[in-house]
Coordinates of C-alpha atoms in Angstrom, one line a residue:
V112 CA 19.0 -14.7 12.7
Q113 CA 19.7 -12.2 15.4
L114 CA 22.8 -11.3 17.3
Q115 CA 22.1 -9.6 20.7
A116 CA 25.0 -7.8 22.3
S117 CA 24.7 -6.8 26.0
G118 CA 26.7 -6.0 29.1
G119 CA 27.9 -2.5 28.3
G120 CA 28.0 0.3 30.9
L121 CA 30.0 2.9 32.7
V122 CA 33.0 1.9 34.6
Q123 CA 36.1 3.6 36.0
A124 CA 39.6 3.1 34.6
G125 CA 41.2 -0.1 35.8
E126 CA 37.8 -1.9 36.3
S127 CA 36.5 -4.9 34.4
L128 CA 33.4 -5.6 32.3
R129 CA 32.0 -8.6 30.5
L130 CA 30.1 -8.3 27.2
S131 CA 27.9 -11.1 25.8
C132 CA 26.7 -11.7 22.3
A133 CA 23.9 -14.2 21.9
A134 CA 22.8 -15.6 18.5
S135 CA 19.3 -16.8 17.9
G136 CA 17.3 -18.1 14.9
S137 CA 17.4 -21.0 12.5
I138 CA 21.1 -21.6 12.9
T139 CA 22.9 -24.7 11.9
V140 CA 26.5 -23.7 12.3
I141 CA 28.3 -20.6 13.7
N142 CA 31.8 -20.3 12.3
V143 CA 34.1 -17.4 13.3
M144 CA 32.7 -14.8 15.7
G145 CA 34.2 -11.4 16.4
W146 CA 34.1 -8.3 18.5
Y147 CA 34.6 -4.8 16.9
R148 CA 34.4 -1.4 18.4
Q149 CA 33.8 2.1 17.2
A150 CA 34.9 5.1 19.2
P151 CA 33.3 8.5 18.7
G152 CA 34.7 10.1 15.5
K153 CA 36.7 7.0 14.6
Q154 CA 36.3 4.1 12.2
R155 CA 35.1 0.7 13.4
E156 CA 38.1 -1.5 14.4
L157 CA 38.6 -5.2 15.1
V158 CA 39.0 -6.1 18.8
G159 CA 39.4 -9.8 18.3
T160 CA 38.0 -13.0 16.9
I161 CA 37.3 -16.6 18.0
T162 CA 36.9 -19.7 15.8
S163 CA 34.4 -22.4 16.4
G164 CA 37.2 -24.4 17.9
G165 CA 38.1 -21.7 20.4
G166 CA 41.2 -20.2 18.6
T167 CA 41.5 -16.5 19.3
D168 CA 43.2 -13.5 17.9
Y169 CA 43.4 -10.0 19.3
A170 CA 44.2 -6.5 18.3
D171 CA 47.6 -5.4 19.8
S172 CA 45.8 -2.7 21.8
V173 CA 43.8 -5.2 23.8
K174 CA 46.2 -8.2 24.1
S175 CA 46.7 -9.4 27.7
R176 CA 43.7 -7.3 28.8
F177 CA 40.8 -8.7 26.9
T178 CA 39.7 -12.3 26.5
I179 CA 37.2 -13.7 24.0
S180 CA 35.4 -17.0 24.8
R181 CA 32.3 -18.7 23.5
D182 CA 29.8 -21.3 24.6
N183 CA 28.8 -23.2 21.4
A184 CA 25.9 -24.9 23.1
K185 CA 24.4 -21.5 24.1
K186 CA 25.4 -19.9 20.8
T187 CA 27.0 -17.1 22.8
M188 CA 30.3 -15.3 22.7
Y189 CA 31.8 -13.3 25.5
L190 CA 34.3 -10.5 25.8
Q191 CA 36.0 -10.2 29.2
M192 CA 37.6 -6.8 29.5
N193 CA 40.1 -6.2 32.3
S194 CA 42.2 -3.1 33.2
L195 CA 39.9 -0.9 31.2
K196 CA 41.3 2.4 29.9
P197 CA 39.5 5.6 28.8
E198 CA 40.6 4.9 25.3
D199 CA 38.5 1.7 25.4
T200 CA 35.4 3.8 25.4
A201 CA 33.4 2.8 22.3
V202 CA 30.3 1.1 21.0
Y203 CA 31.1 -2.6 20.9
Y204 CA 29.7 -4.7 18.2
C205 CA 29.7 -8.5 17.6
N206 CA 29.5 -10.3 14.4
A207 CA 29.4 -13.9 13.3
E208 CA 29.6 -16.1 10.2
I209 CA 26.5 -18.2 10.3
L210 CA 25.0 -21.0 8.3
T211 CA 21.3 -21.3 8.4
Y212 CA 18.8 -24.0 7.4
D213 CA 17.7 -22.2 4.3
T214 CA 21.0 -20.8 3.1
P215 CA 23.8 -23.1 1.7
Y216 CA 26.6 -20.6 2.5
Y217 CA 27.9 -18.6 5.4
R218 CA 26.6 -15.1 5.9
T219 CA 27.9 -12.4 8.2
Y220 CA 25.5 -11.1 10.8
W221 CA 26.0 -8.1 13.1
G222 CA 24.7 -7.3 16.6
Q223 CA 23.3 -3.9 17.4
G224 CA 26.1 -2.7 19.6
T225 CA 26.5 -2.0 23.3
L226 CA 28.1 1.1 24.7
V227 CA 31.2 0.9 27.0
T228 CA 32.3 4.1 28.7
V229 CA 35.4 4.2 30.8
S230 CA 36.0 7.2 32.9
S231 CA 39.4 8.4 34.1

């Protein structure tokens, strides 16, 4: 199983960016998926999560600006980031709870991270 995060880049404050996280491999079910971020010199923090049914939850710092969605048929999750601020600068990681054909329980997998830089 692999999670591939993409879509990062350099933007100016106030602009938007959309990240993607695509899962591949011998997947039977993807349960909860999530976005995390880690700014330079800081610990990794949760940005938000989305259930298989589309229910979402967000960190207070991104509520009303960020939106998580997913396309279950494509095994892909998205993070739409609007009104970006310099403090949103971080490496963004995705993770997912995945059931595979050869494992009878969910395991958590992580993507490799994509860098988002917001200039002031």
